[in-house]
Coordinates of C-alpha atoms in Angstrom, one line a residue:
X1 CA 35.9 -204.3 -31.8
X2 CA 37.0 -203.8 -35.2
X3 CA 41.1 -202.7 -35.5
X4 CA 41.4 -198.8 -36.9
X5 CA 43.9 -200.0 -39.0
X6 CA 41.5 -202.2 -40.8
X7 CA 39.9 -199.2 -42.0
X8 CA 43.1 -198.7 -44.0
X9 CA 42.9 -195.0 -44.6
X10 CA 45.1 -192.3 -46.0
X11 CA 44.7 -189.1 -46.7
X12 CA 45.0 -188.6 -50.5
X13 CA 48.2 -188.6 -52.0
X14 CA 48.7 -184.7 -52.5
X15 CA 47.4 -184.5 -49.1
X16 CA 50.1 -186.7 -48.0
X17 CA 52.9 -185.6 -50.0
X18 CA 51.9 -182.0 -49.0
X19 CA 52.2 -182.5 -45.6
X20 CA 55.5 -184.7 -45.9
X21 CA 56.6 -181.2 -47.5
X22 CA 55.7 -179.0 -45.0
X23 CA 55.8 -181.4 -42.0
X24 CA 52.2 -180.1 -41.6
X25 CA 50.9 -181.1 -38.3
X26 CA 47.4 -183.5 -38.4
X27 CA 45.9 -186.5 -37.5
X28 CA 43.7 -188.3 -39.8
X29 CA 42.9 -191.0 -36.7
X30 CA 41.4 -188.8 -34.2
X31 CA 39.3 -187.4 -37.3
X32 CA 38.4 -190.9 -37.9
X33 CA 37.6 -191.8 -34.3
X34 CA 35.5 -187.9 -33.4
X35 CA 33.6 -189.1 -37.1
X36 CA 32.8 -192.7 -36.2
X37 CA 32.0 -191.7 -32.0
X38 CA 29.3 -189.0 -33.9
X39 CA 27.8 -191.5 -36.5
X40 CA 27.3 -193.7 -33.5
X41 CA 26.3 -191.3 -31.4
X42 CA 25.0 -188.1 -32.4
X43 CA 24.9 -186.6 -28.6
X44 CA 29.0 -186.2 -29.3
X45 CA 27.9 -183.2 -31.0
X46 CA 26.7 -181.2 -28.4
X47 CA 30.1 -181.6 -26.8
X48 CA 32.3 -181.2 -29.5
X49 CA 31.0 -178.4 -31.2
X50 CA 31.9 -175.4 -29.0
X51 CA 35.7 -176.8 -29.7
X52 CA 36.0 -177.7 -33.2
X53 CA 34.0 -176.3 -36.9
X54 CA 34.2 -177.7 -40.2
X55 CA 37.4 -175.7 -41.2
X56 CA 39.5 -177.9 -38.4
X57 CA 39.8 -180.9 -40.2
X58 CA 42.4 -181.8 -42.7
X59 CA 41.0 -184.1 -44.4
X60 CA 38.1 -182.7 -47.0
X61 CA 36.2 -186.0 -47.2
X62 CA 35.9 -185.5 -43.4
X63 CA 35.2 -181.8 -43.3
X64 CA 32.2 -182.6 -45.8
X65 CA 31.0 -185.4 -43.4
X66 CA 30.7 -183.3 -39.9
X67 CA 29.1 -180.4 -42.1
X68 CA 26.2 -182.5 -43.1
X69 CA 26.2 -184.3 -39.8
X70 CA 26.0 -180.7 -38.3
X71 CA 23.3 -179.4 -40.3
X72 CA 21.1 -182.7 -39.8
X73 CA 21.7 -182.9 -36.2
X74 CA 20.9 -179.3 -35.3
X75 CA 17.4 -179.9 -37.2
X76 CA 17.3 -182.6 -35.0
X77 CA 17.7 -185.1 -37.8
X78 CA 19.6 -188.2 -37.7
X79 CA 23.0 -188.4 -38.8
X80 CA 24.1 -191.9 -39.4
X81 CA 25.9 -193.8 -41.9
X82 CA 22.7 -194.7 -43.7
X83 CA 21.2 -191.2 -43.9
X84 CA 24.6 -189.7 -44.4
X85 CA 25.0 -191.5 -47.7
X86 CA 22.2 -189.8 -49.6
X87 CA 24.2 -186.8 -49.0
X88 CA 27.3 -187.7 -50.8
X89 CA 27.0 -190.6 -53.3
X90 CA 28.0 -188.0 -55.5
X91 CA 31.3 -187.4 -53.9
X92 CA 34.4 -187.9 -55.8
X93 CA 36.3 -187.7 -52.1
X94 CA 34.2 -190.7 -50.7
X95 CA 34.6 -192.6 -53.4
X96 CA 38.3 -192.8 -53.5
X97 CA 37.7 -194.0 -49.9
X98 CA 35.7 -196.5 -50.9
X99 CA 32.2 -194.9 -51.1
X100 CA 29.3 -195.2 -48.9
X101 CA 31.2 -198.0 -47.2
X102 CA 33.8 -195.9 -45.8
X103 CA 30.9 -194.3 -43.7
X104 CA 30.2 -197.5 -42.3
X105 CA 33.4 -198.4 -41.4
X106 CA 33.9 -195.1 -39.5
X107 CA 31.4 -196.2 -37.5
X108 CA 32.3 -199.9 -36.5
X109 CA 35.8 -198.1 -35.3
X110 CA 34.7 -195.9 -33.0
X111 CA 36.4 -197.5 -30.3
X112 CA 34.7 -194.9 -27.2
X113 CA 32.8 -191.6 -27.6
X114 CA 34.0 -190.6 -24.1
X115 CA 37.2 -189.9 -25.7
X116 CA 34.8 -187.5 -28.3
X117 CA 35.9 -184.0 -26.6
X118 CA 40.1 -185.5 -26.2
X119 CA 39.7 -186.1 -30.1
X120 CA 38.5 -182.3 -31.0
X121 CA 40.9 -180.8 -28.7
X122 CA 43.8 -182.8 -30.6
X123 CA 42.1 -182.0 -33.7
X124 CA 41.4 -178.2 -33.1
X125 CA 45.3 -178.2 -31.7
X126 CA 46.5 -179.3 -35.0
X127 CA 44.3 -176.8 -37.0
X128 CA 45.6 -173.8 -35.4
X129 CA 49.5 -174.9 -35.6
X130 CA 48.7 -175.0 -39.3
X131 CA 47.2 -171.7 -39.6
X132 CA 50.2 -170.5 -37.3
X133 CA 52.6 -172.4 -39.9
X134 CA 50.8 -170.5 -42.9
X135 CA 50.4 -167.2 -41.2
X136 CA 54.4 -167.9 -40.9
X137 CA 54.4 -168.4 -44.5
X138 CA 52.5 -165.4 -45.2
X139 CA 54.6 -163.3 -43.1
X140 CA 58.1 -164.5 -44.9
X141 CA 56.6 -164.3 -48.3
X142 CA 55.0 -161.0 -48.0
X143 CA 58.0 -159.3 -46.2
X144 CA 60.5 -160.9 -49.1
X145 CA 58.8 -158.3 -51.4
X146 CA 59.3 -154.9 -50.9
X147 CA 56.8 -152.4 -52.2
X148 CA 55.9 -149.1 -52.1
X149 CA 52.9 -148.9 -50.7
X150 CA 53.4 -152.1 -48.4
X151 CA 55.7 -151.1 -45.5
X152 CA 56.8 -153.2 -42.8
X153 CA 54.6 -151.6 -40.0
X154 CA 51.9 -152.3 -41.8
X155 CA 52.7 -156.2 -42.2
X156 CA 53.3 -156.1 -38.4
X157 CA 49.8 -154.9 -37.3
X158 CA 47.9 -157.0 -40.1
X159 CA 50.2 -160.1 -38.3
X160 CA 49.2 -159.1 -35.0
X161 CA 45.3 -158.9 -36.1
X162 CA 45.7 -162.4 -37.9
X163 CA 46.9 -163.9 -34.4
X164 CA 44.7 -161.9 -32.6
X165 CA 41.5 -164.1 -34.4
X166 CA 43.8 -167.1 -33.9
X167 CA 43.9 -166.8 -30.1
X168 CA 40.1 -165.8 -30.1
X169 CA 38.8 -168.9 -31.4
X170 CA 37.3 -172.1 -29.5
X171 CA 37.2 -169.6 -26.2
X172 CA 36.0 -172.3 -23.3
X173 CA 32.5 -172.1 -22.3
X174 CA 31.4 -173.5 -19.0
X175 CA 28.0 -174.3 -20.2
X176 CA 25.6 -176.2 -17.4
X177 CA 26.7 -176.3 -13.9
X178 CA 25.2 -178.1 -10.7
X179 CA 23.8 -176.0 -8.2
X180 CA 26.1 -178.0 -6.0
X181 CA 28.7 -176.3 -7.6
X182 CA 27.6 -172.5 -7.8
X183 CA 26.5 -172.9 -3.8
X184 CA 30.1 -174.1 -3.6
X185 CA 31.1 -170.8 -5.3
X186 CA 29.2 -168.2 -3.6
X187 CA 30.4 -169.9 0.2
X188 CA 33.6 -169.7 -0.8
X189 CA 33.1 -166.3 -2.2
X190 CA 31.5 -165.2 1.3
X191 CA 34.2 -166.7 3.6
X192 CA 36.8 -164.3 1.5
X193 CA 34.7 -161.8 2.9
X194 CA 34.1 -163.1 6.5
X195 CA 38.1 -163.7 6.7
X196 CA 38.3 -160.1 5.9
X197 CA 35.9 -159.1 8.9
X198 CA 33.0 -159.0 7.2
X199 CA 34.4 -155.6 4.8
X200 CA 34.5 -156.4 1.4
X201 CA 33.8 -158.9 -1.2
X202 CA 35.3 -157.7 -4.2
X203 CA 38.5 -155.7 -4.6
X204 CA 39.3 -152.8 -2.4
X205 CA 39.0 -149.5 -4.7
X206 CA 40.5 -147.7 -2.0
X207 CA 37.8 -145.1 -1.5
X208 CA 36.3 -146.1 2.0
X209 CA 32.8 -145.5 1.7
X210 CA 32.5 -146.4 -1.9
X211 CA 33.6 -149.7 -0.9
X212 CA 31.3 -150.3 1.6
X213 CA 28.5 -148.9 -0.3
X214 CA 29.4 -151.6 -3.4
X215 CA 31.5 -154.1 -1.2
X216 CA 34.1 -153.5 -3.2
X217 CA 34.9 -154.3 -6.8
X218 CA 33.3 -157.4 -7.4
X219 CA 34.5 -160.4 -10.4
X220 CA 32.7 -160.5 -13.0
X221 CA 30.9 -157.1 -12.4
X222 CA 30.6 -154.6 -15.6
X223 CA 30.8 -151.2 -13.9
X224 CA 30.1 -148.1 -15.4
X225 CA 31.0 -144.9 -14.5
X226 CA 29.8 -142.1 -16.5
X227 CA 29.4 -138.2 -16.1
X228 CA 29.6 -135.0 -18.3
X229 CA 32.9 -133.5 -19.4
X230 CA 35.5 -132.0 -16.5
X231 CA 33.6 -133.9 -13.8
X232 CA 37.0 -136.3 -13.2
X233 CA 35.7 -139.6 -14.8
X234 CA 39.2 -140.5 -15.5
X235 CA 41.0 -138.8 -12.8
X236 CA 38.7 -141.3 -10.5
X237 CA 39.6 -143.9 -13.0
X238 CA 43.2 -143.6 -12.4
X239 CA 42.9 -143.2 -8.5
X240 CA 41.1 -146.4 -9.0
X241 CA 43.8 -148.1 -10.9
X242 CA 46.3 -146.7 -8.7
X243 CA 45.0 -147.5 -5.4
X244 CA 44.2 -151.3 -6.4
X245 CA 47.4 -151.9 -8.5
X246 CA 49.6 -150.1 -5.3
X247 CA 48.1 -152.8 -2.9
X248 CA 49.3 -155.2 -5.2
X249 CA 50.2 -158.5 -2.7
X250 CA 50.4 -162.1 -3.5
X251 CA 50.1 -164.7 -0.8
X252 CA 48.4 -167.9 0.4
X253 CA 44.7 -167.8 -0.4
X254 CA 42.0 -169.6 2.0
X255 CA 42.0 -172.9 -0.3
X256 CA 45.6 -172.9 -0.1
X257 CA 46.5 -172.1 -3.5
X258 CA 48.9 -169.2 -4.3
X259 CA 47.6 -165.9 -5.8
X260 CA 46.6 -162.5 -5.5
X261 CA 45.6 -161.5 -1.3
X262 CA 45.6 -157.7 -1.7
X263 CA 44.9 -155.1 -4.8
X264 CA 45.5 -156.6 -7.8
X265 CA 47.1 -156.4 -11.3
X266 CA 45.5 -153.7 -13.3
X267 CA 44.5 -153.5 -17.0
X268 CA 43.9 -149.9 -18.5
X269 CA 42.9 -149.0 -22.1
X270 CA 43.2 -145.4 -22.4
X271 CA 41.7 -144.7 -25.4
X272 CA 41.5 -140.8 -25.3
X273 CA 44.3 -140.1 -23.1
X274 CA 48.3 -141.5 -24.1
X275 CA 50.5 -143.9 -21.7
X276 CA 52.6 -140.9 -21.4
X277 CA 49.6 -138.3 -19.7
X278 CA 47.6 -141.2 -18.3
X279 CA 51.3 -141.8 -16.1
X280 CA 51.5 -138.3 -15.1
X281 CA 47.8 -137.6 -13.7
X282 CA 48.7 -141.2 -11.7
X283 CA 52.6 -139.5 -10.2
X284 CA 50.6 -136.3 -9.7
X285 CA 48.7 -137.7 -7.2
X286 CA 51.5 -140.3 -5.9
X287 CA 54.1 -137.2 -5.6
X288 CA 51.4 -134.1 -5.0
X289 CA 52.5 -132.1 -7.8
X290 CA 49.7 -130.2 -9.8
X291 CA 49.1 -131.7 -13.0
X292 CA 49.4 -128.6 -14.8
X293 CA 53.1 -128.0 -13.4
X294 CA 54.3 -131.3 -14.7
X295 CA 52.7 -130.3 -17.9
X296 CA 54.5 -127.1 -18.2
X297 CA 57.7 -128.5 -16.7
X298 CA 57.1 -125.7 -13.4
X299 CA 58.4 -127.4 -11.0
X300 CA 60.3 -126.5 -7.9
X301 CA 63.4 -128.6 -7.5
X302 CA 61.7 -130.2 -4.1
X303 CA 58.6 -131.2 -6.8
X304 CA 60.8 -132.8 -9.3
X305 CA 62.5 -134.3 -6.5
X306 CA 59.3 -136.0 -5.5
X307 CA 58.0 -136.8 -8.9
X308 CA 61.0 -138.3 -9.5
X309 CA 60.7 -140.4 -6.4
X310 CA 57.1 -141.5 -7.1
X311 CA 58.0 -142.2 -10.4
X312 CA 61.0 -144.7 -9.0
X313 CA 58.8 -145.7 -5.6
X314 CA 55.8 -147.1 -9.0
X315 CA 58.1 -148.0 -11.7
X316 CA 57.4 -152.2 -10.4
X317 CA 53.4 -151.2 -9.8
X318 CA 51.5 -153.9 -12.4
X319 CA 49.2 -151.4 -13.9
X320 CA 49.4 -152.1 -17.8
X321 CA 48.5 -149.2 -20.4
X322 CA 47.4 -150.0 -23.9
X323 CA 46.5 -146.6 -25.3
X324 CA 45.3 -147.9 -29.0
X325 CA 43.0 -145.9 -30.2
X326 CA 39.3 -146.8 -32.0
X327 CA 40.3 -150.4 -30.7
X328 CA 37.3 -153.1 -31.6
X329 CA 35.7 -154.9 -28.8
X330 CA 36.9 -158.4 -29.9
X331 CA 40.8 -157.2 -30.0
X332 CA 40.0 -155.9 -26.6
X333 CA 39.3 -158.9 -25.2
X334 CA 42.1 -160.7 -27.1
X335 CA 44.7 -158.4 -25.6
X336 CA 42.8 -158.5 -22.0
X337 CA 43.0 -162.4 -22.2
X338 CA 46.9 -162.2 -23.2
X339 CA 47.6 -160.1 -20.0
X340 CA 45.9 -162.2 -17.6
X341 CA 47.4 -165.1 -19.2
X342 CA 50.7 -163.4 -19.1
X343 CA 51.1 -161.4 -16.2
X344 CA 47.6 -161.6 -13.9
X345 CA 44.6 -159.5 -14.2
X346 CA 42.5 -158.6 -11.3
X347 CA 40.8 -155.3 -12.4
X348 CA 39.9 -154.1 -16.5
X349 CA 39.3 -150.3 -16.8
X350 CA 38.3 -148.6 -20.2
X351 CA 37.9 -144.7 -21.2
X352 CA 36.0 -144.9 -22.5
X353 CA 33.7 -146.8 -24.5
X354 CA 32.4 -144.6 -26.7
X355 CA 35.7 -144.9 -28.2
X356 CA 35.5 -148.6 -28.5
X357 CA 34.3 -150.1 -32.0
X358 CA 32.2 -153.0 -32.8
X359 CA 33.9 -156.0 -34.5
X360 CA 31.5 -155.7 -37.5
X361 CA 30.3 -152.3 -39.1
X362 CA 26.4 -151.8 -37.8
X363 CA 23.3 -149.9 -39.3
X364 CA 22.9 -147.6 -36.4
X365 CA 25.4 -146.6 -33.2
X366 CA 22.9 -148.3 -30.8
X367 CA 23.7 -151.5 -32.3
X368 CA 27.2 -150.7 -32.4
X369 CA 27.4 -149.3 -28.5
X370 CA 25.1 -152.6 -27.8
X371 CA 27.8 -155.1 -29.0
X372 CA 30.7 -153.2 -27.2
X373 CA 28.3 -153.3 -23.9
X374 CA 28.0 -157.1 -24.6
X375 CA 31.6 -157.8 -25.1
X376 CA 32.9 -156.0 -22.1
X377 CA 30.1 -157.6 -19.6
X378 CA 31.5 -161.1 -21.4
X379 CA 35.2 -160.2 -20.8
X380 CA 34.2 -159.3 -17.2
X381 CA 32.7 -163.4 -17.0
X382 CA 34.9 -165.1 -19.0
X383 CA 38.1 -163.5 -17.2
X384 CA 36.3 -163.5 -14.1
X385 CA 37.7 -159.9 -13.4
X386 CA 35.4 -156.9 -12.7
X387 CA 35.6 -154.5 -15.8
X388 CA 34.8 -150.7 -15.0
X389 CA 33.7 -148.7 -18.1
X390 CA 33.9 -144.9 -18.4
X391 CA 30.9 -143.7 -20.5
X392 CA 29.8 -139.9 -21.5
X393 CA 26.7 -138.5 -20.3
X394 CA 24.1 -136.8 -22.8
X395 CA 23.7 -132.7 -22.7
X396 CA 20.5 -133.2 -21.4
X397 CA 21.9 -132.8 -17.8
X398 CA 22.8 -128.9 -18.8
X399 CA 19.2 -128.1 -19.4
X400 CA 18.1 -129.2 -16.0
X401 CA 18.5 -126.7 -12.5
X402 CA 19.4 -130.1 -11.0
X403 CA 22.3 -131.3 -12.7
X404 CA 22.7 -134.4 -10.9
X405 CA 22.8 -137.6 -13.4
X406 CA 20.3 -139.9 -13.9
X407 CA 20.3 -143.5 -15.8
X408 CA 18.2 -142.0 -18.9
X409 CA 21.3 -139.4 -19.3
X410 CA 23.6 -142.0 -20.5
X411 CA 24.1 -142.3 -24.2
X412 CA 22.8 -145.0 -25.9
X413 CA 21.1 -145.8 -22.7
X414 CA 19.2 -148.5 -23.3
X415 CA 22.0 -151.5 -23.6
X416 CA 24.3 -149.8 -21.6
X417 CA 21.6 -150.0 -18.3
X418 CA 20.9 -153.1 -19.0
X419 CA 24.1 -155.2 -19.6
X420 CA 25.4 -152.7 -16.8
X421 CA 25.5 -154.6 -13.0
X422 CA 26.3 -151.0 -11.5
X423 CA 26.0 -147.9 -13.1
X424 CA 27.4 -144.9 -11.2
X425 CA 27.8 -141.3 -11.9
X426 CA 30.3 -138.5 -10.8
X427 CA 29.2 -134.9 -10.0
X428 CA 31.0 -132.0 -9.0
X429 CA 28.8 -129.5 -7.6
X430 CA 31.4 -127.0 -7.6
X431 CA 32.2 -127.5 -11.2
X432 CA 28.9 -125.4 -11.8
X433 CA 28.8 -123.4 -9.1
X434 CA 31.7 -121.9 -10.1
X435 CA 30.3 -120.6 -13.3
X436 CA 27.1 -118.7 -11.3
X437 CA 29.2 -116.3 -9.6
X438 CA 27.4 -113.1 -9.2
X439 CA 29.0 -109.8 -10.5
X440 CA 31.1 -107.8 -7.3
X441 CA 28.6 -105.2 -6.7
X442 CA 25.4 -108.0 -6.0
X443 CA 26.8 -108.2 -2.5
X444 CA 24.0 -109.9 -1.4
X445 CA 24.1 -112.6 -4.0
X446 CA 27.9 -113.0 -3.7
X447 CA 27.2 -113.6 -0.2
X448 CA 24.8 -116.3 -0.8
X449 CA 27.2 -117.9 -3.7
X450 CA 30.2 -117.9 -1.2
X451 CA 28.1 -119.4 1.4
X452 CA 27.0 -122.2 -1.4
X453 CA 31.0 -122.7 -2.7
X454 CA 32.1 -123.2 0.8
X455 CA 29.8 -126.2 1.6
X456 CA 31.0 -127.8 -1.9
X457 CA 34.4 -127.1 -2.2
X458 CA 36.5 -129.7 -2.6
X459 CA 33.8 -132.4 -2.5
X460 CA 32.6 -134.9 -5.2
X461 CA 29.6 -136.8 -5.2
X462 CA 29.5 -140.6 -6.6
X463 CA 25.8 -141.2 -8.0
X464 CA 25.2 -144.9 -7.5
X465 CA 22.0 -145.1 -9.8
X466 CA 21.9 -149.0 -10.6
X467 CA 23.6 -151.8 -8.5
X468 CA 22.4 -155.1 -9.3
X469 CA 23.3 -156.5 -6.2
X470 CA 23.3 -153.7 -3.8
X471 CA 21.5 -150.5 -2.7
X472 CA 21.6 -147.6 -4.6
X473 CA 22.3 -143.9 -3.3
X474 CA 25.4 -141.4 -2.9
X475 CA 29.0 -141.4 -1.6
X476 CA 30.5 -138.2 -1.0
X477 CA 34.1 -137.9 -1.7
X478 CA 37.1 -135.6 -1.4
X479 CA 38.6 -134.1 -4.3
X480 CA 41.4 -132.5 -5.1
X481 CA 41.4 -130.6 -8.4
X482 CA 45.4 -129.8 -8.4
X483 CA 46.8 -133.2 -8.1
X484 CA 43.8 -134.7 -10.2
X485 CA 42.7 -136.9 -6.7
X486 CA 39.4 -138.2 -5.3
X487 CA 40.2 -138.9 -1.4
X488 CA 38.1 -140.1 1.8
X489 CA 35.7 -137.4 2.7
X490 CA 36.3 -136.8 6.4
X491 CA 33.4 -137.4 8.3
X492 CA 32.2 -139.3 11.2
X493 CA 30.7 -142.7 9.6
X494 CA 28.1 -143.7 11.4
X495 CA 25.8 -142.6 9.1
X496 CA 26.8 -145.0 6.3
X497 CA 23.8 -146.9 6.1
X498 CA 21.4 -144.3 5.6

């Protein structure tokens, strides 16, 4: 096998002196050795190329070669030294390297192309600690100058978005997998829920019957949970978030391992609502104060005692708030991969995501509402969390006697139903009823509307109109409008099933 060293490469002397300057971080072998592995080989590519791109390598000669072996091997070309060649005997690069020959020594190095994927980590590493190093750079130079219209909050968030696309890029992806091990998966995923006796496979939401009408929040579920304005979308959110993030235990799990055995850490994006009221609709509940007293500050001093209590009794709870407004999709993920990274993430709730952007300005909002559909359903995957998704309703349910939701009420239906894996609705009968009250003197009617506001009072419905996995129907829940707070329905259960 021919010695690397023989090859007797260096990068070219500005290169070199450049990076003896800056004490830029490469490694001209391991571009040598992925090149050479390739030209050998050309069934490298399919593994390398979900880890590294053109722009990784430091060298330029060697950027210019795994371009045109790219382009020729996705056409399902050969990419060799010999066909290679006709690409860049014109290339001033090569030739300083010794021309065409320099191809062919590349190849007769290649000591394995096992090694292949080991090499583009290492040279992917290197590529992002020098965009970190320049971003640095950048960050120096453009805070040394001070300008009017340039203020140092605005260098922060343009820094964070930079790092943001850093931290996005060469995301893992699992590709093929035996059905050895995806049987492998799904036993161990129905033995959680055998230990548990035979309740739930997901997270517990804390809403009885919802559970065991979905089995719980499951991973890697996209939920959406839509309904018109007033209905409690996000009050059922943040009883949600509350309940899971409130059962938060870690402990042994069935494999041994240490992790998360009860609730779970909680991500919410509030992009409507700020930390500050999401909090208190969450310590109304927690201390049963109404939401509109702690709004006002009209609170008896046996209230405030217990919001003050609640607030004390949560303070260590791992729900996380990111209220950002018009956030994009792709900086959603970003931040959603930094928490789990960072401090565990078991559950991902967004209200809602009409308020989301796209990454990339669209020609219509159906487009734009299809990406963000996309992207959450790929967060819920790739962090193999289940991500719930509040989502507004249409006014098309107004018009109808029946006001009950339906799947073609949602907005942009058409990608949201489909990426969805369960779409479910809330309705508040009472909501409505409320605004039919007769006039005093129809004593007749008014009996009849009392009649009708006594059966629904205090009860929500959940609309379970899509569950991939699951039977569709209705849970009936509690609700209580002054502490913002969907409950158990009391009832006697054996009719679950029906």
């Amino acid at each position: 096998m021919t010695e690397l060293r023989a090859l007797e490469i260096r990068p070219p002397a500005e290169l070199a002196s450049a990076a003896a300057e800056q004490a830029v971080p490469f490694s001209i072998e391991a571009e040598q050795q992925l090149l050479g592995a390739l030209l050998t080989n050309n069934e490298v590519f399919d593994h390398v190329t979900r880890i590294i791109a053109p722009p990784h390598f430091y060298d330029p000669v060697h950027r210019r070669i795994y371009e045109i072996c790219a382009e020729r091997i996705t056409k399902n070309a050969l990419a060799s030294p010999v066909t290679i060649k006709a690409f860049m005997e014109n290339d001033q690069g090569l030739k300083d390297l010794g021309g065409p020959a320099y191809l062919a020594r590349l190849a007769a190095a290649a000591i394995s192309s096992h090694a292949a994927r080991d090499y583009a980590q290492m040279i992917r590493e290197f590529a992002l600690r020098r965009d970190l190093i320049g971003l640095g750079q950048d960050i120096a130079s453009r805070a040394s100058h001070v300008t009017v219209d340039d203020n140092a909050e605005d260098q922060i968030k343009a820094a964070e978005q930079v790092l943001y696309k850093l931290g996005e890029q060469g995301v893992a992806e699992r590709g093929f997998q035996s059905f050895l091990s995806a049987v492998t998966g799904a036993l161990n995923a129905a033995n959680a829920a055998y230990s548990r006796g035979g309740g739930l496979s997901g997270v517990s939401s804390g809403l009885v019957d919802l559970d065991h009408k979905m089995g719980g929040l499951n991973r890697s579920d996209l939920i959406i949970l839509a309904g018109r304005p007033s209905m409690g979308k996000t009050s059922l959110a943040t009883n949600i978030a509350f309940n899971v993030a409130k059962a938060h235990r870690m402990g042994e799990l069935p494999d041994g391992s240490h992790g998360t055995v009860s609730g779970g850490v909680v991500g919410f994006f509030s992009l409507e609502m700020s930390a500050d009221q999401l909090a208190a609709r969450i310590l109304s509940e927690a201390a049963e104060v109404p939401s509109e007293n702690i709004r006002r500050g009209d609170m008896s001093e046996d209230e405030f005692r217990r919001f003050v209590q609640a607030a004390h009794d949560l303070q260590n709870c791992p729900l996380y708030i990111d209220d950002t407004p018009a956030l994009p999709i792709n900086q959603l993920a970003a931040r959603a991969r930094k928490l789990k990274r960072t401090m565990g993430l078991d559950l991902l709730i967004v209200d809602y995501l009409q308020l989301l952007r796209a990454a990339t300005a669209k020609d219509s909002r159906v487009n734009e509402v299809s990406e963000i559909t996309q992207g959450l359903k790929a967060v819920a995957k790739e962090l193999d969390i289940p991500v719930i998704a509040l989502s507004q309703l249409s006014r098309a349910v107004e018009s109808r006697e029946d006001k009950r939701p339906q799947l073609s009420d949602l907005r942009e239906s058409g990608s949201i139903e489909q990426d969805a894996d369960i779409v479910m609705f809330v309705f508040r009968e009472e909501y409505y009823k409320e605004r039919e009250k007769p006039a005093d003197h129809e004593l007749d009617k008014m009996a009849t509307w009392q009649q009708v506001m006594e059966a629904c009072h205090g009860k929500a419905e959940v609309i379970i109109g899509k569950q991939r996995h699951g039977p569709i129907g209705t849970v009936e829940l509690s609700f209580e409008g002054r502490f913002t707070r969907f409950g158990n329905l009391e009832k006697h259960r054996s009719n679950w099933d029906q």
